[in-house]
Coordinates of C-alpha atoms and ligand atoms in Angstrom, one line a residue:
M1 CA 26.5 -9.5 2.8
G2 CA 23.8 -12.5 4.3
T3 CA 25.4 -16.3 3.6
E4 CA 24.7 -17.9 0.4
A5 CA 21.1 -19.7 0.8
S6 CA 22.1 -23.4 0.4
N7 CA 24.8 -22.6 3.6
R8 CA 22.0 -20.9 5.6
A9 CA 20.1 -23.0 8.3
W10 CA 16.6 -23.3 7.4
Q11 CA 14.4 -22.6 10.7
F12 CA 10.7 -21.7 11.3
T13 CA 9.3 -19.8 13.9
P14 CA 6.0 -20.4 15.3
D15 CA 5.1 -16.5 15.4
L16 CA 4.0 -15.5 11.6
S17 CA 1.1 -13.8 13.1
Y18 CA 2.6 -10.0 11.6
C19 CA 2.4 -12.1 7.9
S20 CA -0.9 -10.5 6.3
V21 CA -2.0 -13.9 5.4
P22 CA -1.4 -16.4 7.7
Y23 CA 1.3 -18.9 6.2
R24 CA 4.0 -20.9 6.7
L25 CA 6.8 -21.5 4.4
K26 CA 6.5 -25.7 4.0
L27 CA 10.4 -27.1 4.4
E28 CA 10.6 -28.3 0.7
D29 CA 9.5 -24.7 -1.1
K30 CA 12.2 -23.2 0.1
E31 CA 14.7 -24.6 -2.6
T32 CA 12.2 -23.8 -5.1
M33 CA 11.8 -20.2 -3.9
M34 CA 15.7 -20.0 -4.0
A35 CA 15.8 -21.4 -7.6
K36 CA 13.6 -19.1 -8.7
A37 CA 15.0 -16.1 -6.7
T38 CA 17.8 -15.3 -9.5
N39 CA 17.0 -12.7 -11.9
Y40 CA 13.2 -11.8 -12.3
D41 CA 9.8 -13.3 -12.7
V42 CA 7.5 -11.1 -14.7
K43 CA 4.2 -12.7 -16.7
D44 CA 5.3 -11.0 -20.4
L45 CA 8.4 -9.5 -21.3
S46 CA 6.6 -8.7 -24.7
L47 CA 4.1 -6.1 -22.8
A48 CA 7.3 -4.0 -21.9
A49 CA 6.6 -1.3 -24.9
E50 CA 3.0 -1.0 -23.5
G51 CA 4.6 -0.8 -20.2
K52 CA 7.1 2.1 -21.1
R53 CA 4.2 4.0 -22.4
R54 CA 2.7 3.7 -19.2
I55 CA 5.0 4.6 -17.1
L56 CA 6.7 7.8 -18.9
W57 CA 3.3 8.7 -19.1
A58 CA 2.8 8.4 -15.2
D59 CA 6.1 10.5 -14.8
H60 CA 4.9 13.7 -16.6
D61 CA 2.6 13.9 -13.6
M62 CA 5.2 13.4 -11.0
P63 CA 7.4 16.3 -11.4
V64 CA 8.7 16.4 -7.8
L65 CA 9.8 13.0 -7.9
A66 CA 11.5 14.0 -11.5
A67 CA 13.0 17.0 -9.9
I68 CA 14.7 14.3 -7.1
R69 CA 15.5 11.8 -9.6
E70 CA 17.5 14.6 -11.2
R71 CA 19.9 15.4 -8.4
F72 CA 20.1 11.9 -7.6
A73 CA 21.7 11.4 -10.5
K74 CA 24.0 14.1 -10.2
E75 CA 25.0 13.5 -6.5
Q76 CA 24.9 9.8 -6.2
P77 CA 23.5 9.8 -2.7
L78 CA 22.4 5.6 -3.1
K79 CA 25.8 4.6 -4.5
G80 CA 26.8 1.2 -4.1
R81 CA 23.5 0.6 -1.6
R82 CA 21.6 -3.1 -2.2
M83 CA 17.9 -2.1 -1.5
S84 CA 14.9 -4.3 -2.0
A85 CA 11.3 -2.9 -2.1
C86 CA 8.0 -4.5 -1.8
L87 CA 5.5 -2.4 -3.5
H88 CA 2.4 -2.4 -5.9
V89 CA 4.3 -2.8 -8.8
T90 CA 2.7 0.1 -10.8
A91 CA 4.0 3.2 -13.5
E92 CA 4.2 5.2 -10.5
T93 CA 6.0 2.4 -8.5
A94 CA 8.3 2.3 -11.4
N95 CA 9.0 6.1 -11.4
L96 CA 10.1 5.7 -7.6
C97 CA 12.2 2.7 -9.0
R98 CA 14.3 5.0 -11.7
T99 CA 14.8 7.5 -9.0
L100 CA 16.6 5.2 -6.6
Q101 CA 18.3 3.8 -9.2
A102 CA 19.8 6.9 -10.4
G103 CA 21.1 7.9 -7.2
G104 CA 23.1 4.7 -7.6
A105 CA 20.9 1.8 -5.6
D106 CA 21.4 -1.5 -6.7
L107 CA 17.5 -2.1 -6.8
V108 CA 15.7 -5.3 -6.3
L109 CA 11.4 -4.8 -6.6
C110 CA 8.8 -7.4 -5.6
A111 CA 5.0 -7.3 -5.3
S112 CA 3.2 -6.1 -2.0
N113 CA 0.3 -7.9 -3.0
P114 CA -0.5 -10.6 -5.7
L115 CA -3.3 -8.6 -7.3
S116 CA -2.1 -5.4 -7.6
T117 CA 1.1 -5.8 -10.6
Q118 CA 0.6 -4.3 -13.7
D119 CA 2.2 -7.0 -16.0
D120 CA 2.9 -4.5 -18.7
V121 CA 4.9 -2.7 -16.3
S122 CA 6.9 -5.5 -14.4
A123 CA 7.9 -6.3 -18.2
S124 CA 9.2 -2.8 -18.7
L125 CA 11.1 -2.6 -16.0
V126 CA 13.1 -5.4 -16.3
Q127 CA 13.4 -4.6 -20.2
D128 CA 13.5 -0.9 -20.4
F129 CA 15.3 -0.4 -16.7
H130 CA 16.7 -3.3 -15.9
L131 CA 15.3 -3.9 -12.5
P132 CA 15.1 -6.9 -11.4
T133 CA 11.7 -7.1 -11.0
F134 CA 9.5 -10.2 -9.1
A135 CA 5.6 -9.3 -9.9
I136 CA 2.6 -11.4 -11.3
K137 CA -0.5 -10.1 -11.6
G138 CA -3.0 -12.8 -10.1
E139 CA 0.3 -14.6 -8.6
D140 CA -0.5 -17.6 -6.3
R141 CA 0.6 -17.5 -2.6
D142 CA 3.2 -19.9 -2.9
T143 CA 4.9 -17.5 -6.1
Y144 CA 3.9 -14.5 -4.0
Y145 CA 6.3 -15.2 -1.1
A146 CA 8.9 -16.9 -3.7
H147 CA 9.3 -13.5 -4.9
I148 CA 9.6 -11.7 -1.5
A149 CA 12.4 -14.6 -0.7
A150 CA 13.7 -13.2 -4.3
A151 CA 14.1 -9.5 -2.3
C152 CA 15.5 -11.0 0.7
K153 CA 18.0 -12.9 -1.0
H154 CA 19.4 -9.6 -2.5
S155 CA 20.7 -8.8 1.2
P156 CA 19.7 -5.7 1.3
S157 CA 21.0 -2.8 3.6
I158 CA 17.9 -1.0 2.9
T159 CA 14.6 -1.9 2.3
M160 CA 11.0 0.2 1.4
D161 CA 7.5 -2.5 1.9
D162 CA 3.5 -1.7 1.9
G163 CA 2.2 -3.8 4.3
A164 CA 5.5 -4.9 6.2
D165 CA 5.7 -8.3 4.3
L166 CA 9.3 -7.8 3.4
V167 CA 10.3 -6.7 6.9
N168 CA 8.3 -9.6 8.4
A169 CA 10.3 -12.1 6.3
L170 CA 13.4 -10.9 7.2
H171 CA 12.3 -11.1 11.1
N172 CA 11.2 -14.9 10.3
E173 CA 12.5 -17.0 7.6
F174 CA 15.1 -15.3 6.7
S175 CA 16.6 -13.6 9.7
D176 CA 19.7 -14.4 8.7
Y177 CA 20.0 -11.1 5.5
A178 CA 18.7 -8.9 8.5
G179 CA 21.5 -8.1 10.0
H180 CA 23.7 -5.0 8.4
I181 CA 19.8 -3.5 7.4
I182 CA 20.1 0.1 8.3
A183 CA 16.8 1.1 7.8
S184 CA 13.8 0.2 6.3
M185 CA 10.5 2.3 5.1
E186 CA 7.0 1.5 5.0
E187 CA 4.4 3.0 3.1
T188 CA 1.1 2.5 4.7
T189 CA -1.0 2.3 7.9
T190 CA -1.1 -1.1 8.6
G191 CA 2.4 -1.9 7.9
V192 CA 3.1 1.3 10.7
I193 CA 0.4 -0.4 13.1
R194 CA 2.6 -4.0 13.0
L195 CA 6.0 -2.4 13.0
R196 CA 5.4 0.0 16.0
A197 CA 3.4 -3.3 17.9
M198 CA 7.0 -5.0 16.7
E199 CA 8.5 -2.5 18.3
K200 CA 6.6 -2.6 21.7
A201 CA 7.0 -6.5 21.7
G202 CA 10.8 -6.1 21.5
A203 CA 10.8 -7.7 18.7
L204 CA 11.9 -4.8 15.8
K205 CA 15.4 -6.0 15.0
F206 CA 16.4 -2.9 12.6
P207 CA 15.4 0.8 12.5
V208 CA 12.2 1.7 10.1
I209 CA 10.7 4.8 9.5
A210 CA 7.0 5.5 9.3
V211 CA 6.4 6.8 5.7
N212 CA 2.9 6.1 5.4
D213 CA 2.7 8.6 8.8
A214 CA 4.3 11.9 7.0
A215 CA 1.3 14.5 5.9
T216 CA 2.7 14.5 2.4
K217 CA 1.4 10.7 2.7
H218 CA -1.2 10.2 4.4
L219 CA -3.1 13.1 4.0
F220 CA -3.3 13.3 0.4
D221 CA -2.5 9.6 -1.2
N222 CA -4.9 7.8 1.2
R223 CA -7.4 10.3 1.3
Y224 CA -7.5 11.8 -2.1
G225 CA -5.7 8.9 -4.0
T226 CA -7.6 5.8 -2.3
G227 CA -10.9 8.2 -2.3
Q228 CA -10.7 8.9 -6.2
S229 CA -8.9 5.5 -7.0
T230 CA -11.5 3.1 -5.2
L231 CA -14.6 4.3 -7.2
D232 CA -12.6 4.1 -10.0
G233 CA -12.1 -0.2 -9.6
I234 CA -15.8 -0.6 -8.5
I235 CA -16.8 1.7 -11.8
R236 CA -14.6 -0.2 -14.4
A237 CA -15.2 -3.4 -12.4
T238 CA -19.0 -3.2 -12.1
D239 CA -20.2 0.1 -14.4
F240 CA -22.6 1.0 -11.6
L241 CA -24.0 4.3 -11.0
L242 CA -23.0 5.7 -8.0
A243 CA -25.7 8.2 -8.2
G244 CA -28.7 7.8 -5.9
K245 CA -27.4 4.4 -4.7
T246 CA -26.9 3.5 -1.0
V247 CA -23.0 3.2 -0.4
V248 CA -21.8 2.1 3.1
V249 CA -18.2 3.1 3.8
V250 CA -16.4 1.1 6.7
G251 CA -13.7 3.0 8.5
Y252 CA -13.1 6.7 8.2
G253 CA -10.2 7.4 9.0
W254 CA -7.9 9.0 6.1
C255 CA -9.0 6.3 3.6
G256 CA -12.9 6.3 4.9
R257 CA -12.9 9.9 4.6
G258 CA -11.6 10.2 0.8
V259 CA -13.8 7.2 -0.4
S260 CA -17.2 8.3 1.6
T261 CA -16.6 12.1 0.3
R262 CA -16.4 11.5 -3.0
A263 CA -19.2 8.7 -3.2
R264 CA -21.4 11.4 -1.9
G265 CA -20.4 14.4 -4.1
A266 CA -20.8 11.8 -7.0
G267 CA -25.2 11.3 -5.9
S268 CA -24.5 8.6 -3.3
N269 CA -26.2 8.1 0.0
V270 CA -23.1 7.5 2.3
I271 CA -23.6 5.6 5.5
L272 CA -20.6 5.2 7.7
C273 CA -19.8 2.5 10.3
E274 CA -16.8 2.8 12.8
V275 CA -15.8 1.5 16.3
D276 CA -13.8 4.6 17.5
P277 CA -16.4 7.3 19.1
V278 CA -14.1 10.5 18.0
R279 CA -14.0 9.4 14.3
A280 CA -17.6 8.2 14.4
L281 CA -18.5 11.5 15.7
E282 CA -16.8 13.2 13.2
A283 CA -18.4 11.7 10.3
V284 CA -21.5 12.3 11.9
M285 CA -20.8 16.1 11.8
D286 CA -19.5 16.1 8.1
G287 CA -23.1 15.1 7.5
F288 CA -22.8 11.0 7.0
R289 CA -25.4 8.9 8.7
V290 CA -23.7 6.6 10.8
M291 CA -24.5 3.3 12.8
P292 CA -23.2 -0.2 13.1
M293 CA -22.5 -2.9 10.5
R294 CA -25.2 -5.3 11.4
K295 CA -27.9 -2.5 10.4
A296 CA -25.8 -0.4 7.4
A297 CA -25.8 -4.6 6.2
A298 CA -29.7 -4.6 5.1
V299 CA -29.7 -1.4 3.3
G300 CA -26.5 -0.9 1.6
D301 CA -26.3 -1.3 -1.8
L302 CA -22.3 -1.0 -2.3
F303 CA -19.9 -1.8 0.3
I304 CA -16.1 -0.4 1.1
T305 CA -14.1 -2.0 3.6
V306 CA -10.8 0.6 4.2
T307 CA -10.1 0.0 8.2
G308 CA -7.0 -2.5 8.1
D309 CA -9.0 -4.9 10.2
I310 CA -9.9 -8.4 10.1
H311 CA -13.5 -9.5 8.8
V312 CA -15.0 -6.5 9.5
I313 CA -17.6 -7.7 7.4
D314 CA -18.4 -11.1 8.6
K315 CA -21.1 -14.0 8.3
P316 CA -24.1 -12.2 10.0
H317 CA -23.6 -9.0 7.5
F318 CA -24.0 -11.3 4.8
A319 CA -27.0 -12.7 5.8
K320 CA -28.7 -9.9 5.9
M321 CA -27.5 -8.2 2.6
K322 CA -30.2 -7.3 -0.6
D323 CA -30.4 -9.3 -3.4
G324 CA -26.9 -7.6 -5.9
A325 CA -25.3 -6.3 -3.4
I326 CA -21.6 -5.6 -4.2
V327 CA -19.0 -5.8 -1.7
C328 CA -15.2 -5.0 -2.0
N329 CA -11.8 -4.0 0.1
S330 CA -9.6 -0.9 -0.4
G331 CA -8.2 -1.8 3.1
H332 CA -5.6 -4.3 3.8
F333 CA -4.6 -7.0 1.9
N334 CA -7.6 -9.6 1.8
V335 CA -8.5 -9.6 5.4
E336 CA -11.0 -7.4 5.4
L337 CA -14.2 -9.5 4.5
N338 CA -14.5 -12.7 5.9
L339 CA -14.6 -14.8 2.4
D340 CA -14.5 -18.1 3.7
A341 CA -17.1 -17.3 5.6
L342 CA -19.4 -16.4 2.6
E343 CA -18.2 -19.1 0.7
K344 CA -19.5 -21.3 3.2
M345 CA -23.1 -19.9 3.5
A346 CA -23.1 -20.2 -0.7
T347 CA -24.8 -22.8 -2.4
K348 CA -22.7 -22.1 -5.6
V349 CA -19.9 -19.4 -6.5
N350 CA -19.8 -17.9 -10.3
R351 CA -16.4 -17.1 -10.9
G352 CA -15.6 -14.1 -13.0
V353 CA -19.1 -13.1 -14.2
R354 CA -17.5 -10.1 -15.3
N355 CA -13.8 -9.3 -15.2
L356 CA -12.7 -9.6 -11.7
V357 CA -16.1 -10.0 -10.1
D358 CA -17.2 -13.8 -8.6
E359 CA -21.3 -14.2 -7.7
Y360 CA -21.8 -16.3 -4.7
V361 CA -25.6 -17.4 -4.6
L362 CA -26.7 -17.8 -1.0
A363 CA -29.9 -20.3 0.0
G364 CA -32.9 -18.8 -1.4
G365 CA -31.3 -17.6 -4.8
K366 CA -30.1 -14.3 -3.4
R367 CA -26.7 -12.8 -5.3
I368 CA -23.5 -11.2 -3.5
Y369 CA -20.8 -9.7 -5.9
I370 CA -17.6 -9.3 -4.5
L371 CA -14.8 -7.2 -6.2
G372 CA -11.5 -8.4 -7.3
E373 CA -11.2 -11.5 -4.5
G374 CA -11.6 -8.7 -1.6
R375 CA -8.1 -7.7 -2.3
L376 CA -7.5 -3.8 -2.5
V377 CA -10.1 -3.1 -5.4
N378 CA -7.8 0.0 -6.2
L379 CA -5.2 -1.9 -7.6
A380 CA -6.9 -5.5 -8.4
C381 CA -9.6 -3.4 -11.0
A382 CA -7.8 -0.1 -11.7
E383 CA -4.4 1.2 -11.6
G384 CA -4.0 2.5 -8.1
H385 CA -3.7 5.9 -7.1
P386 CA -3.3 8.8 -9.7
A387 CA 0.5 9.6 -10.5
S388 CA -0.2 13.6 -9.4
V389 CA -0.6 12.2 -5.8
M390 CA 1.8 9.8 -6.1
D391 CA 4.2 11.9 -6.6
M392 CA 4.2 13.1 -2.9
S393 CA 4.1 9.7 -1.3
F394 CA 7.1 8.8 -3.3
A395 CA 9.1 12.2 -3.5
T396 CA 9.3 11.5 0.5
Q397 CA 10.1 7.6 0.0
A398 CA 13.2 9.1 -1.8
L399 CA 13.8 11.6 0.2
T400 CA 13.5 9.2 3.3
T401 CA 15.9 6.8 1.7
E402 CA 18.5 9.6 1.6
Y403 CA 18.0 10.4 4.9
A404 CA 18.4 7.1 5.9
V405 CA 21.4 6.5 4.4
K406 CA 23.1 10.1 5.3
N407 CA 22.3 8.7 9.3
A408 CA 23.3 5.3 8.9
G409 CA 24.4 3.6 12.1
K410 CA 22.8 6.3 14.1
L411 CA 19.1 5.4 14.0
T412 CA 17.8 2.9 16.9
A413 CA 15.7 -0.5 15.9
V414 CA 12.3 1.7 16.6
V415 CA 9.9 2.9 14.2
H416 CA 11.2 6.6 13.6
N417 CA 8.9 9.3 12.2
V418 CA 10.2 11.4 8.9
P419 CA 11.7 14.5 9.5
A420 CA 9.2 17.5 9.5
E421 CA 11.6 19.4 6.5
I422 CA 11.0 16.7 4.1
D423 CA 7.3 17.0 4.2
Q424 CA 7.7 20.8 4.2
Y425 CA 10.6 20.5 0.9
V426 CA 8.1 18.1 -0.7
S427 CA 5.1 20.6 -0.4
R428 CA 7.1 23.6 -1.4
L429 CA 8.0 21.9 -4.0
K430 CA 4.7 20.0 -5.3
L431 CA 3.0 24.0 -5.0
K432 CA 5.9 25.7 -7.1
T433 CA 5.1 22.5 -9.8
M434 CA 1.4 23.5 -9.6
G435 CA 2.0 27.6 -10.1
I436 CA 0.9 28.1 -6.7
A437 CA 2.5 31.0 -4.6
I438 CA 2.1 31.1 -0.8
D439 CA 2.8 33.9 1.8
K440 CA 5.6 34.1 3.9
L441 CA 6.0 35.0 7.5
T442 CA 6.9 38.8 8.3
A443 CA 10.2 38.8 10.6
E444 CA 7.3 40.9 13.2
Q445 CA 5.0 37.6 12.7
S446 CA 7.9 35.0 13.2
E447 CA 8.6 36.6 16.5
Y448 CA 5.1 36.8 17.7
L449 CA 4.9 33.3 17.3
S450 CA 7.3 31.9 18.6
S451 CA 7.9 34.3 21.8
F452 CA 5.8 34.9 25.0
E453 CA 6.6 38.3 25.8
M454 CA 5.1 40.0 23.0
G455 CA 1.3 39.9 25.3
T456 CA -1.7 39.7 23.6
Ligands
NAD1 N1 -6.2 0.7 -1.5 C1 -4.8 2.0 -0.9 O1 -4.2 1.9 -1.9 C2 -4.5 2.0 0.6 C3 -4.0 3.3 0.5 C4 -3.8 4.0 1.4 C5 -3.8 2.9 3.2 N2 -4.7 1.3 2.9 C6 -5.1 1.2 3.8 O2 -6.5 1.1 4.3 C7 -6.3 0.9 5.7 C8 -6.9 2.5 6.1 O3 -6.1 3.2 6.1 P1 -5.9 4.5 7.1 O4 -5.1 5.4 6.6 O5 -7.5 5.3 6.2 O6 -6.0 4.2 8.6 P2 -6.9 4.9 9.6 O7 -6.2 4.1 10.9 O8 -6.8 6.3 9.8 O9 -8.6 4.7 9.9 C9 -9.1 3.2 9.7 C10 -10.1 3.3 10.2 O10 -10.9 2.2 10.4 C11 -11.4 2.0 11.8 N3 -11.8 0.8 12.2 C12 -11.3 0.0 13.1 N4 -12.0 -1.4 12.5 C13 -12.8 -1.2 12.1 C14 -14.4 -2.2 12.2 N5 -14.1 -3.5 12.6 N6 -15.6 -1.5 12.0 C15 -15.4 -0.1 11.3 N7 -14.5 0.5 11.7 C16 -13.3 0.0 11.7 C17 -11.0 2.7 12.6 O11 -11.2 3.4 14.2 C18 -10.4 3.6 12.2 O12 -10.8 5.3 12.2 C19 -5.3 0.5 6.5 O13 -4.9 -0.7 6.0 C20 -4.2 1.2 5.3 O14 -2.9 0.3 5.0 C21 -5.4 1.5 1.2

């Protein structure tokens, strides 16, 4: 158990570079945060009924997770384990939380992004599933970090992150809660990159498991989930017609592949921007036009960033854009667009010209539209990934949590991969729930593939 907040030394560490948003807690904030971090903090409990309907609807499309939940309820593999999760608070996440609770975990949930929370879901989690939840859509920066403080104060022995903000807090402001953590699961690409950087610098204090890097996560969630839900968010926010438009996708990683392929399927003329020559070449051979951002800026109708990198659309790019260009981010937090620069360039900013759409008017009258304040457009403007794909990501999360508990004390303070057997199991079960059978290796084939003595 961590010591009580009031007795803890409160110290600032100069390096908060792992923080998504450069931010340092003020000394006077701490008391407020600790006071808030008691039970739950959600927008409105009267939204619970609608939240519950949506959680159960999503559950229909999450059969693998449901099967794991059934087993967890019988076997109680997480019994008595204090857990804190910092995730996008969506209907799918709610079903993951139900699974961890069924396994016996004493769980607390906070938001991993100020705009991704579904307020009806957080209400239902508190009211119907008795889960202490700290998440309000549109929460300000202080509240966001107060909610992370609440998750730390729970004194978890296992954590779950989507972007490493909780791990970051446990390494800095709340480091006195880090001592007894047996493992932390990381859900997304950027989080894994940061955690590997921490490992390399010798700064990682406890074991981390890179759930993002599991095949059953990034191959499906990043590609098909982000691919579909990003376009869904853009369409809901703007009523944009994809057919015939020039769509610029920045980053041809797993998310970029998904977004660009789906935009092309809907009739858009898709341009890719990359910095990695291998990925750029792959985009060329997949049939996309590839060019630097400074050229693409002048021709795009819609811009989507999915890089995990900072300021990939910056002042010179905004300066070149056409009147009416729509710009959004589906990569990391709110850092991919340089909105401070855009704000300085603007003569006027009209907030909320449509729900979650801000209009920046530049000198000469040119208008640029930013969706969801530059935060993840699929979560800010839509509902995140479809449940069917989150079924695999969260089944992998649940099984990896069980693995971490079984291996408590054996994992070292580095970034670990998810065991291959978990990927195999989740894929097999997903195929089964889809009614799809596959072939099995014969004994002869197994031998052939594993030996070098059988000749050519
Ligand atoms: N919106 C969501 O729900 C969601 C879901 C999964 C992942 N993500 C996030 O999306 C981001 C991308 O994830 P991924 O799995 O595709 O990562 P990835 O590493 O596979 O791909 C990122 C690509 O961006 C490129 N890139 C980096 N800087 C660039 C720049 N300045 N200009 C052009 N290209 C640049 C890289 O070379 C790389 O090919 C990450 O931040 C990840 O955390 C978001």
